[in-house]
Coordinates of C-alpha atoms in Angstrom, one line a residue:
Chain A
M1 CA -8.8 19.4 -36.2
R2 CA -10.2 22.4 -34.4
V3 CA -13.8 21.2 -34.1
L4 CA -12.3 17.6 -32.9
S5 CA -10.3 19.6 -30.3
I6 CA -13.2 21.6 -29.1
I7 CA -15.0 18.1 -28.7
T8 CA -12.3 16.4 -27.0
L9 CA -12.0 19.7 -24.5
F10 CA -16.0 19.4 -23.7
A11 CA -16.0 15.6 -23.4
L12 CA -13.2 15.8 -20.9
G13 CA -15.1 18.2 -18.9
L14 CA -17.8 16.2 -19.0
L15 CA -15.7 13.2 -17.8
F16 CA -14.4 14.9 -15.0
A17 CA -18.2 16.1 -14.3
V18 CA -18.8 12.4 -14.1
L19 CA -16.3 11.8 -11.8
E20 CA -16.7 14.3 -9.6
A21 CA -20.4 13.5 -9.4
S22 CA -20.0 9.7 -8.8
G23 CA -17.5 11.0 -5.9
T24 CA -14.2 9.5 -7.0
R25 CA -12.7 12.8 -6.4
E26 CA -11.8 15.2 -3.8
H27 CA -9.7 18.0 -5.4
I28 CA -9.6 21.2 -3.9
T29 CA -9.2 24.1 -6.0
L30 CA -8.1 27.4 -4.6
S31 CA -10.4 30.1 -5.0
P32 CA -9.4 34.1 -5.6
G33 CA -8.9 36.0 -2.6
G34 CA -8.2 33.1 -0.6
P35 CA -4.8 31.4 0.4
E36 CA -2.3 31.8 -2.2
P37 CA -0.3 28.9 -4.4
Y38 CA 2.8 27.9 -3.0
V39 CA 5.2 26.1 -5.8
L40 CA 7.2 23.7 -5.1
K41 CA 10.3 23.9 -6.7
L42 CA 11.5 20.1 -7.2
P43 CA 14.5 19.2 -9.4
P44 CA 14.0 17.9 -12.6
G45 CA 14.5 14.0 -13.4
L46 CA 12.8 13.0 -10.5
P47 CA 9.8 10.7 -10.3
S48 CA 6.6 12.2 -9.3
P49 CA 5.7 12.6 -5.5
V50 CA 4.2 9.3 -3.7
Y51 CA 2.0 12.0 -1.6
D52 CA -0.9 13.2 -3.2
F53 CA -1.1 17.0 -3.4
S54 CA -4.8 17.2 -4.7
K55 CA -6.7 16.9 -1.4
N56 CA -3.7 19.4 0.2
P57 CA -2.7 21.7 -2.5
L58 CA 0.4 24.2 -0.8
T59 CA -0.4 27.3 0.0
K60 CA 1.8 29.9 1.6
Q61 CA -0.5 30.5 4.4
G62 CA -0.9 26.5 5.0
V63 CA 3.1 26.3 5.1
A64 CA 3.4 29.2 7.3
L65 CA 0.8 27.6 9.7
G66 CA 2.7 24.4 9.4
R67 CA 6.0 25.9 10.6
H68 CA 4.1 27.8 13.3
L69 CA 2.7 24.2 14.5
F70 CA 6.1 22.5 13.5
Y71 CA 7.8 24.7 16.3
D72 CA 5.3 25.4 19.1
P73 CA 5.9 23.3 21.9
K74 CA 2.6 24.3 23.1
L75 CA 1.5 21.0 20.9
S76 CA 2.7 18.8 23.7
R77 CA 1.3 17.8 26.9
D78 CA 3.2 20.1 29.0
S79 CA 4.1 22.6 26.7
T80 CA 7.9 21.7 26.9
I81 CA 8.5 19.6 23.2
S82 CA 7.7 20.7 19.8
C83 CA 8.7 19.0 16.6
G84 CA 11.4 21.2 16.0
F85 CA 12.9 20.6 19.6
C86 CA 13.8 16.8 18.6
H87 CA 14.0 17.4 14.6
Q88 CA 17.0 20.1 14.4
Q89 CA 17.3 21.8 11.2
F90 CA 21.4 22.0 11.7
A91 CA 21.0 18.2 12.0
A92 CA 18.9 17.8 8.6
F93 CA 16.0 17.7 11.3
G94 CA 17.4 14.7 13.2
H95 CA 18.4 14.9 16.6
Y96 CA 21.9 15.8 17.1
D97 CA 23.9 14.0 19.7
H98 CA 20.8 12.0 20.5
A99 CA 20.7 8.3 20.4
L100 CA 17.1 7.9 21.6
A101 CA 14.2 10.6 21.2
H102 CA 13.4 12.6 24.0
G103 CA 10.0 13.6 25.2
V104 CA 7.9 15.3 27.7
E105 CA 8.5 15.1 31.9
G106 CA 12.4 14.0 30.4
R107 CA 11.0 10.9 29.0
I108 CA 13.5 8.9 26.9
G109 CA 11.9 6.7 23.8
V110 CA 13.5 3.9 22.4
R111 CA 14.7 4.9 18.7
S112 CA 16.4 7.8 17.3
V113 CA 14.9 10.8 15.6
P114 CA 14.9 10.1 12.0
T115 CA 16.2 12.8 9.8
L116 CA 13.0 14.9 7.9
F117 CA 13.6 15.5 4.1
N118 CA 12.3 14.5 0.6
L119 CA 9.3 12.6 2.7
I120 CA 6.9 13.6 -0.2
W121 CA 8.8 10.4 -2.2
Q122 CA 8.2 7.9 0.7
K123 CA 5.1 5.5 1.2
E124 CA 6.0 4.5 4.7
F125 CA 7.4 6.4 8.0
M126 CA 8.8 5.3 10.8
W127 CA 11.8 3.2 11.3
D128 CA 9.5 0.1 10.9
G129 CA 7.4 1.5 8.2
G130 CA 4.1 1.6 10.7
V131 CA 2.7 4.5 9.4
N132 CA 1.3 4.5 6.0
N133 CA 0.8 8.2 5.0
L134 CA 2.8 11.4 5.5
E135 CA -0.2 13.4 6.7
I136 CA -1.0 11.1 9.7
Q137 CA 2.9 10.5 10.4
P138 CA 2.7 13.5 12.8
L139 CA 0.0 11.5 15.3
T140 CA 2.3 9.3 16.7
P141 CA 5.0 11.9 18.2
L142 CA 2.0 14.1 19.0
T143 CA 0.4 11.3 21.3
D144 CA 3.1 8.9 22.2
P145 CA 3.8 9.1 26.1
N146 CA 7.7 9.4 25.6
E147 CA 7.3 12.0 22.9
M148 CA 5.0 14.9 23.2
G149 CA 2.2 12.9 25.2
E150 CA -0.9 15.1 24.2
D151 CA -4.1 13.6 23.6
L152 CA -5.4 14.5 20.1
G153 CA -8.8 15.5 21.0
K154 CA -7.5 17.7 23.6
L155 CA -4.7 19.0 21.3
V156 CA -7.2 20.1 18.9
K157 CA -9.7 21.5 21.4
R158 CA -7.0 23.8 22.7
L159 CA -6.0 25.1 19.1
Q160 CA -9.8 26.0 18.9
K161 CA -9.7 28.0 22.1
D162 CA -6.5 30.3 20.8
P163 CA -7.5 33.2 18.7
G164 CA -3.9 33.4 17.2
Y165 CA -4.4 29.6 15.4
R166 CA -7.8 30.5 14.7
K167 CA -6.9 33.2 12.4
M168 CA -3.7 31.5 11.0
F169 CA -6.3 28.5 10.3
K170 CA -8.6 30.9 8.8
E171 CA -5.8 32.3 6.4
A172 CA -4.7 28.8 5.3
Y173 CA -8.2 27.2 4.7
G174 CA -11.0 30.2 4.5
T175 CA -12.4 29.4 7.9
E176 CA -11.7 29.6 11.5
E177 CA -12.6 25.8 11.7
I178 CA -9.8 24.0 13.4
T179 CA -9.8 19.7 13.1
S180 CA -7.3 17.1 13.5
Q181 CA -7.5 16.7 9.5
R182 CA -6.1 20.6 9.1
L183 CA -3.7 20.2 11.7
F184 CA -2.4 17.2 10.0
R185 CA -2.6 18.8 6.7
A186 CA -0.7 22.0 7.6
L187 CA 2.0 20.0 9.2
T188 CA 2.0 18.0 5.8
Q189 CA 2.5 21.3 3.9
F190 CA 5.1 22.3 5.8
I191 CA 7.4 19.2 5.9
A192 CA 6.7 18.7 2.1
T193 CA 9.0 22.2 1.5
M194 CA 11.8 20.3 3.4
V195 CA 13.5 18.8 -0.2
S196 CA 17.1 18.5 -0.1
F197 CA 18.7 18.0 -3.6
E198 CA 21.2 20.6 -3.7
S199 CA 24.4 19.0 -2.1
K200 CA 27.7 19.0 -4.1
Y201 CA 27.0 15.5 -5.3
D202 CA 23.7 16.8 -7.0
S203 CA 26.0 19.6 -9.0
V204 CA 28.5 17.1 -9.9
M205 CA 25.7 14.9 -10.9
R206 CA 24.2 18.0 -12.9
K207 CA 27.6 18.6 -14.5
A208 CA 27.3 22.1 -12.9
P209 CA 30.1 24.6 -14.2
G210 CA 33.2 24.1 -12.2
V211 CA 32.3 21.7 -9.6
A212 CA 34.0 18.1 -9.7
F213 CA 34.5 15.4 -7.2
T214 CA 38.2 15.7 -5.8
P215 CA 40.4 12.4 -6.4
E216 CA 39.5 11.3 -3.3
E217 CA 35.6 11.8 -3.4
Q218 CA 35.6 10.2 -6.5
E219 CA 37.3 7.1 -5.3
G220 CA 34.9 7.0 -2.4
Y221 CA 32.1 7.3 -4.8
V222 CA 33.2 4.4 -6.8
I223 CA 33.3 2.4 -3.3
F224 CA 29.9 3.5 -2.5
Q225 CA 28.3 2.3 -6.0
Q226 CA 30.5 -1.1 -5.4
K227 CA 29.4 -1.7 -1.7
C228 CA 26.7 0.6 -0.3
A229 CA 24.3 1.8 -3.3
A230 CA 22.5 -1.5 -3.5
C231 CA 20.4 -0.3 -0.4
H232 CA 21.2 3.0 -0.5
R233 CA 20.1 3.8 -3.9
E234 CA 20.7 6.8 -5.6
P235 CA 19.3 9.7 -6.2
F236 CA 17.6 9.2 -2.9
F237 CA 20.2 7.0 -1.2
T238 CA 17.8 4.7 0.1
D239 CA 15.7 1.8 -1.3
N240 CA 13.1 2.7 1.2
S241 CA 13.1 -1.1 2.0
Y242 CA 13.6 -2.9 5.5
R243 CA 16.7 -4.9 6.1
N244 CA 18.5 -6.6 9.0
N245 CA 22.1 -5.1 8.7
G246 CA 23.4 -7.3 11.3
L247 CA 23.5 -5.0 14.3
P248 CA 23.9 -6.7 17.2
Y249 CA 20.6 -7.3 19.2
L250 CA 20.0 -5.3 22.3
P251 CA 18.1 -7.1 25.2
A252 CA 17.5 -3.7 27.0
L253 CA 15.7 -2.1 24.5
N254 CA 14.2 -5.5 22.7
D255 CA 13.0 -3.7 19.5
V256 CA 12.0 -6.7 17.0
G257 CA 11.9 -4.0 14.1
R258 CA 9.2 -4.3 11.2
M259 CA 7.7 -7.7 12.8
R260 CA 5.8 -5.7 15.5
I261 CA 4.1 -4.3 12.0
T262 CA 3.5 -7.3 9.8
S263 CA 3.6 -10.1 12.6
N264 CA 5.8 -11.9 10.2
T265 CA 9.2 -13.4 11.6
G266 CA 10.9 -13.1 8.3
D267 CA 10.5 -9.1 9.4
Y268 CA 12.4 -10.1 12.8
L269 CA 15.3 -7.0 13.6
K270 CA 14.5 -5.5 10.1
F271 CA 14.3 -1.9 9.9
K272 CA 14.2 1.1 7.1
V273 CA 17.2 1.8 5.3
P274 CA 17.7 5.6 6.1
S275 CA 19.2 8.0 3.7
L276 CA 22.8 8.9 3.6
R277 CA 21.6 12.5 2.4
N278 CA 23.3 15.0 5.0
V279 CA 24.3 11.8 6.8
L280 CA 27.4 13.6 8.3
K281 CA 25.2 16.3 9.9
S282 CA 22.8 13.5 11.4
S283 CA 24.9 11.5 13.7
P284 CA 24.4 9.4 15.9
Y285 CA 23.5 6.4 13.7
M286 CA 21.1 3.6 13.7
H287 CA 17.6 3.0 14.6
D288 CA 19.0 3.2 18.5
G289 CA 21.3 6.0 17.5
R290 CA 24.0 3.4 19.0
F291 CA 26.9 4.7 16.5
F292 CA 27.9 8.5 17.2
D293 CA 30.7 8.4 14.9
I294 CA 30.3 7.5 11.3
Y295 CA 33.8 5.5 11.6
Q296 CA 31.6 3.4 14.2
V297 CA 29.1 2.5 10.8
F298 CA 32.0 1.5 8.9
N299 CA 33.7 -0.6 11.4
H300 CA 30.5 -2.1 11.8
Y301 CA 30.0 -3.2 8.1
N302 CA 33.6 -4.2 8.2
K303 CA 33.7 -6.4 10.9
G304 CA 30.8 -5.9 13.4
V305 CA 27.9 -8.1 11.6
E306 CA 26.0 -10.1 13.8
Q307 CA 24.6 -13.3 12.1
S308 CA 20.9 -13.8 12.4
N309 CA 18.1 -15.8 10.6
T310 CA 17.0 -12.5 8.9
I311 CA 20.3 -11.2 8.4
D312 CA 20.3 -9.4 4.9
P313 CA 22.2 -11.1 2.2
L314 CA 24.1 -8.0 1.1
V315 CA 25.7 -7.9 4.5
K316 CA 25.8 -11.4 5.5
N317 CA 30.0 -11.8 4.9
G318 CA 30.5 -8.2 6.2
I319 CA 31.6 -5.4 3.6
P320 CA 35.0 -5.1 3.9
L321 CA 36.3 -1.7 4.2
T322 CA 40.3 -0.8 4.7
D323 CA 41.4 2.2 6.5
K324 CA 41.9 4.2 2.6
D325 CA 38.2 3.0 1.8
Q326 CA 36.6 4.4 4.6
R327 CA 38.4 7.6 4.3
E328 CA 37.6 8.0 0.8
L329 CA 33.9 7.0 1.9
Y330 CA 33.7 9.5 4.4
M331 CA 35.0 12.1 1.6
F332 CA 32.5 11.2 -0.7
L333 CA 30.0 11.2 2.1
N334 CA 30.6 14.7 2.8
T335 CA 29.6 15.6 -0.8
L336 CA 25.9 14.4 0.4
T337 CA 25.7 17.3 2.8
D338 CA 23.1 20.0 1.4
P339 CA 24.5 23.2 3.4
G340 CA 21.6 24.9 1.2
F341 CA 18.9 23.2 3.2
I342 CA 20.5 23.0 6.4
A343 CA 20.6 26.9 6.2
N344 CA 17.4 27.5 4.6
S345 CA 15.7 30.5 6.2
S346 CA 12.5 29.6 5.2
L347 CA 13.0 25.9 7.0
S348 CA 14.5 27.5 10.2
E349 CA 12.6 27.7 13.8
I350 CA 10.3 30.8 14.6
L351 CA 9.9 32.4 17.8
I352 CA 6.2 31.2 19.2
R353 CA 4.6 33.9 21.4
Chain B
M1 CA 1.2 11.9 -40.6
I2 CA 1.1 8.8 -38.2
L3 CA 1.4 11.4 -35.6
R4 CA -1.5 13.3 -36.8
N5 CA -3.8 10.1 -36.6
F6 CA -2.9 9.7 -33.3
L7 CA -3.7 12.9 -32.5
L8 CA -7.0 12.4 -33.9
A9 CA -7.7 9.1 -32.3
I10 CA -7.2 10.7 -28.8
P11 CA -10.7 12.4 -28.9
A12 CA -12.2 9.6 -30.8
A13 CA -11.2 7.6 -27.7
Y14 CA -12.9 10.4 -25.0
L15 CA -15.8 10.3 -27.1
C16 CA -16.3 6.4 -26.9
L17 CA -15.1 6.5 -22.8
L18 CA -17.6 9.1 -22.5
L19 CA -20.6 7.5 -24.2
F20 CA -19.5 4.2 -22.3
T21 CA -19.7 6.0 -18.7
G22 CA -22.2 8.3 -19.5
G23 CA -24.5 5.2 -20.2
T24 CA -23.7 3.1 -17.6
T25 CA -24.1 5.8 -14.8
H26 CA -27.7 6.8 -16.3
T27 CA -28.9 3.0 -15.6
G28 CA -26.7 2.2 -12.8
P29 CA -26.8 2.9 -8.6
R30 CA -24.9 6.2 -8.8
R31 CA -28.0 8.0 -10.8
P32 CA -31.1 7.6 -8.9
P33 CA -34.3 8.8 -10.1
T34 CA -35.2 12.1 -9.1
R35 CA -37.5 11.4 -6.3
T36 CA -35.0 10.0 -3.0
A37 CA -35.7 9.3 0.6
S38 CA -33.4 8.2 3.2
L39 CA -33.7 5.4 5.5
Q40 CA -33.1 5.6 9.4
L41 CA -31.5 2.8 11.7
H42 CA -31.7 2.7 15.4
F43 CA -29.3 0.4 17.2
T44 CA -30.0 -1.2 20.4
H45 CA -27.2 -2.9 22.2
V46 CA -27.7 -6.3 23.9
V47 CA -25.7 -9.0 25.8
N48 CA -27.2 -12.6 25.0
G49 CA -30.5 -10.5 24.9
R50 CA -30.3 -8.6 27.9
P51 CA -29.8 -4.8 27.6
M52 CA -26.1 -3.5 27.7
A53 CA -25.4 -1.3 30.6
L54 CA -21.9 0.0 30.8
G55 CA -19.8 -0.9 33.7
T56 CA -22.7 -2.0 36.0
T57 CA -24.1 -5.1 34.7
A58 CA -22.3 -8.4 35.1
Y59 CA -22.8 -10.9 32.2
M60 CA -22.0 -14.5 31.5
N61 CA -19.7 -15.3 28.3
A62 CA -20.6 -18.7 26.2
A63 CA -17.3 -20.1 28.5
G64 CA -19.3 -19.2 31.7
E65 CA -17.3 -16.6 32.6
S66 CA -18.6 -13.4 34.2
F67 CA -17.7 -10.0 32.6
T68 CA -18.6 -6.6 32.5
I69 CA -18.7 -4.1 29.4
T70 CA -16.8 -0.2 29.9
M71 CA -17.1 0.7 26.3
F72 CA -18.8 -1.0 23.2
K73 CA -18.3 0.7 19.7
Y74 CA -18.0 0.1 16.2
Y75 CA -17.7 1.2 12.6
I76 CA -20.4 0.6 9.8
S77 CA -20.2 1.8 6.2
N78 CA -20.4 1.0 2.5
F79 CA -24.3 0.3 2.4
T80 CA -26.5 -1.5 0.0
L81 CA -30.0 -1.5 -0.2
T82 CA -32.0 -4.4 -2.5
T83 CA -35.3 -3.8 -3.8
T84 CA -38.2 -6.4 -3.7
T85 CA -37.5 -7.0 -7.5
G86 CA -34.0 -7.7 -6.8
Q87 CA -32.1 -4.6 -7.8
E88 CA -28.7 -3.6 -5.5
I89 CA -28.5 -0.2 -4.8
T90 CA -25.1 1.0 -3.5
L91 CA -25.5 4.1 -1.5
P92 CA -23.1 6.9 -1.4
A93 CA -20.2 6.9 0.6
A94 CA -21.2 7.2 4.4
Y95 CA -19.2 6.2 7.7
F96 CA -20.8 6.0 11.1
L97 CA -19.2 5.3 14.4
V98 CA -21.7 3.8 16.8
N99 CA -21.1 3.9 20.3
E100 CA -23.0 2.9 23.2
S101 CA -22.2 5.6 25.5
S102 CA -23.7 8.1 22.8
D103 CA -27.3 8.0 21.9
S104 CA -26.9 10.5 19.2
T105 CA -24.7 7.9 17.4
K106 CA -27.5 5.1 17.8
R107 CA -30.0 6.8 15.7
I108 CA -28.6 7.3 12.1
T109 CA -29.6 8.6 9.0
L110 CA -28.3 6.7 5.8
P111 CA -27.6 8.7 2.4
Q112 CA -30.6 9.3 0.0
A113 CA -31.9 6.2 -2.1
P114 CA -34.5 6.1 -4.5
E115 CA -38.0 5.7 -3.5
G116 CA -38.8 2.1 -3.6
T117 CA -39.7 -0.6 -1.6
Y118 CA -36.8 -2.8 -0.4
Q119 CA -36.3 -6.6 1.1
R120 CA -32.5 -6.8 2.1
I121 CA -29.7 -4.0 3.7
S122 CA -26.3 -4.9 3.9
F123 CA -23.5 -2.9 5.2
M124 CA -19.7 -3.4 6.3
I125 CA -18.4 -3.4 9.9
G126 CA -15.6 -1.5 9.8
V127 CA -14.0 1.1 7.4
D128 CA -12.7 0.0 3.9
S129 CA -9.0 -0.4 3.5
I130 CA -8.8 2.6 1.4
H131 CA -9.8 4.8 3.9
N132 CA -7.2 3.0 6.1
M133 CA -4.8 4.3 3.7
S134 CA -5.8 8.0 2.6
G135 CA -4.2 10.2 5.2
A136 CA -5.9 12.2 7.5
Q137 CA -9.8 11.9 7.5
T138 CA -12.3 14.0 9.5
G139 CA -16.2 13.3 10.8
A140 CA -16.7 9.7 12.1
L141 CA -13.1 8.9 10.8
D142 CA -11.3 11.7 12.6
P143 CA -8.6 9.9 14.8
V144 CA -9.9 12.0 17.8
N145 CA -12.3 9.2 17.9
G146 CA -9.5 7.1 19.5
M147 CA -10.4 4.5 16.6
F148 CA -6.8 5.1 15.0
W149 CA -3.7 3.2 15.6
T150 CA -0.9 5.4 16.0
W151 CA 1.8 3.1 15.6
N152 CA 0.3 0.8 12.9
S153 CA -1.6 3.1 11.1
G154 CA -5.4 2.1 10.1
Y155 CA -8.7 1.8 11.9
I156 CA -9.7 -0.1 15.0
M157 CA -12.9 -1.2 13.3
A158 CA -15.0 -2.4 16.6
K159 CA -13.9 -2.0 20.2
L160 CA -15.5 -3.9 23.4
E161 CA -13.4 -3.0 26.5
G162 CA -14.4 -4.4 30.3
N163 CA -13.5 -6.6 33.1
S164 CA -13.7 -10.3 34.2
P165 CA -12.2 -11.8 37.2
V166 CA -10.9 -14.6 35.1
S167 CA -8.6 -12.4 33.2
K168 CA -5.0 -12.3 33.7
Q169 CA -4.5 -8.8 32.2
P170 CA -3.9 -6.1 34.8
L171 CA -7.0 -4.7 36.7
N172 CA -8.8 -8.0 35.0
L173 CA -9.1 -5.9 32.0
V174 CA -10.7 -7.1 28.8
E175 CA -9.8 -5.5 25.7
F176 CA -10.7 -6.3 22.3
H177 CA -9.6 -3.5 19.6
I178 CA -10.4 -5.3 16.6
G179 CA -8.4 -3.9 13.4
G180 CA -6.6 -4.9 10.4
F181 CA -7.2 -4.2 6.6
K182 CA -4.4 -6.2 5.2
G183 CA -4.4 -9.8 3.8
A184 CA -4.9 -12.7 6.1
S185 CA -5.4 -10.2 9.0
N186 CA -8.2 -8.2 7.2
V187 CA -11.3 -7.6 9.4
L188 CA -13.5 -6.1 7.3
R189 CA -16.9 -8.3 7.3
R190 CA -19.4 -7.7 5.4
V191 CA -23.4 -7.8 7.1
Q192 CA -26.7 -8.7 5.0
L193 CA -29.6 -8.5 6.3
N194 CA -33.6 -9.2 5.5
F195 CA -36.0 -7.1 6.7
P196 CA -38.9 -9.3 8.1
Q197 CA -41.3 -7.4 5.7
P198 CA -40.6 -5.1 2.8
V199 CA -39.8 -1.4 3.7
K200 CA -41.5 1.2 1.7
L201 CA -39.0 4.1 1.2
S202 CA -40.7 7.8 0.1
A203 CA -40.1 11.1 0.9
A204 CA -43.1 11.8 2.4
T205 CA -43.1 9.0 5.0
P206 CA -39.6 8.5 6.8
A207 CA -39.0 4.7 7.4
T208 CA -37.1 3.6 10.4
V209 CA -35.5 0.0 11.1
Q210 CA -34.3 -1.2 14.4
L211 CA -31.5 -3.0 14.5
T212 CA -30.1 -5.0 17.6
A213 CA -26.4 -5.5 18.0
D214 CA -25.5 -8.4 20.5
A215 CA -22.3 -8.4 22.1
Y216 CA -22.3 -12.0 23.6
T217 CA -21.7 -13.1 19.4
W218 CA -18.0 -11.6 19.6
F219 CA -16.8 -14.5 21.8
H220 CA -19.3 -17.2 20.9
L221 CA -19.5 -18.7 17.4
P222 CA -17.5 -20.3 15.6
N223 CA -14.4 -18.9 17.5
A224 CA -15.6 -19.5 21.1
I225 CA -13.2 -17.4 23.4
S226 CA -12.9 -17.9 27.5
F227 CA -11.2 -14.9 28.9
K228 CA -9.2 -17.0 31.1
K229 CA -6.8 -17.9 28.2
V230 CA -7.4 -14.7 25.8
A231 CA -9.0 -11.6 27.6
S232 CA -6.7 -9.2 25.2
C233 CA -6.6 -8.6 21.6
T234 CA -5.0 -5.0 20.4
T235 CA -2.9 -5.9 17.3
P236 CA -4.1 -7.1 13.6
G237 CA -3.7 -10.9 13.3
T238 CA -5.7 -14.1 13.2
Q239 CA -6.7 -13.7 16.6
A240 CA -8.7 -10.3 15.8
A241 CA -10.0 -12.0 12.3
A242 CA -11.4 -15.1 14.3
V243 CA -13.1 -12.3 16.8
A244 CA -14.5 -10.3 13.2
D245 CA -15.8 -14.0 12.2
N246 CA -17.8 -13.7 15.6
Y247 CA -19.1 -10.5 15.5
R248 CA -20.2 -10.4 11.9
N249 CA -23.2 -12.3 13.2
M250 CA -24.0 -9.6 15.8
F251 CA -26.9 -8.0 14.0
S252 CA -30.7 -9.0 14.1
I253 CA -33.4 -6.7 13.0
S254 CA -36.0 -6.4 15.4
N255 CA -38.7 -4.7 13.5

């Protein structure tokens, strides 16, 4: 038995050596004396993250670099807009009270700022799913003329000239080299630490001692399960699909949604189903931020749905919600707020010199 | 007992797997003989046989419309070489962005291949689908090269920009950014070229092959394009695929 185990180990070792030699794996191992591993604590019972950490293992120095980049307005063309300018922690990294994204020179974009958490479980990003990997996601806001408006090549050159960044990249990656890949991977490391699974709802589900839904929250949970959970599926409170939820079309924005990405008319007016976690902290709502109050959202599903060819069958006939239903639903959604996440000091804004 | 039998079966299975992979890699393309050499490719860009000069020279497309070229660049990757005995060697992964405005990009050195005599080369125009989905890349694939779409992730496999008086775009622009790697929008095309005479590859004497890429082909056959009707294509889709079906014919070997 012991001999066989040794053979197994030997065989496994050889197998990996063959895989390495054939170039099918790009696995980075941390060496002693270099950056220290960062252990991301994830709650039990969740599926494995979609994001492949093997090429970008989390390190304390990598996460710290990502946080510095996230809050540094010098990443934008005119040094006014950081990632954190629009992605505010107290709003679960959405943009509180702003319907549409803001950018350099006072420019305004065409969509609302999405919240940032649990992104390592997402396959696609943006309201239309146009971005296919978490690492490459920052490219869009960094370069969009209505957001940070900077040329990627110029940004990388600016960082290369900055002694502070050269030092931080060395601490994170072992050498001073600054490339767009290292920039993206560091931002990804910080964003990977934005994990929100510590709401009252989570405590109730885990049967934490002394925690229970109030009667109204419980009633709201029942309504949620009957009327919302098909799209806002637990435990992420989204099924990551794209749907037309019957929002009246706004000619001024002319946003066709996912059709722009797929060129498929069947995707006309479809947008990603957003997570409902921290929803009461992250108004306004919808891809264009048209609803500032969650009761406007309830009202939309209750009697505001506009018919069109691609309307989702689940909302086609509206979702009847009485005043009592709406109040109870509000109470339930309130249990999805994760106060520890919103106040997590390791995610908070830092002073950039 | 059943569990123990199962546990004993695992190492046995690994051993089988090891023997199997060991056997194939030994004779396969990934484990070349000890002596290897690399082939150099030199690119020359022309338009219907005339040398390409960015910005200054006016050319005619097949529809008889005058146009200039201000930018011309494309990715090539996934190389194979075929010996005169018919053995196809897949070279280790390599990606090159060939750019008319940068002479150094027009002289590339392919990864090492076994010494031998070769009759044919093949490569892909573009970046294989997996590298369109694998996150942040570096080197030729770094998005700083302006060949990665920010709004719809994926590489622009080939780019031609210029002007034509018949273009209805602002400033009479001609803009062809050809990309897309999924389903019917897939623009990845393989090119296969026979060497006029066999190429002997040895470590002692480096071998160079001269390739010519003719931009005229982009708008010619099988899908003739008039700039009066189509002067811009900057999203994946059927138009981009039609251009890719044209430009797959752009290469020829001149030595």
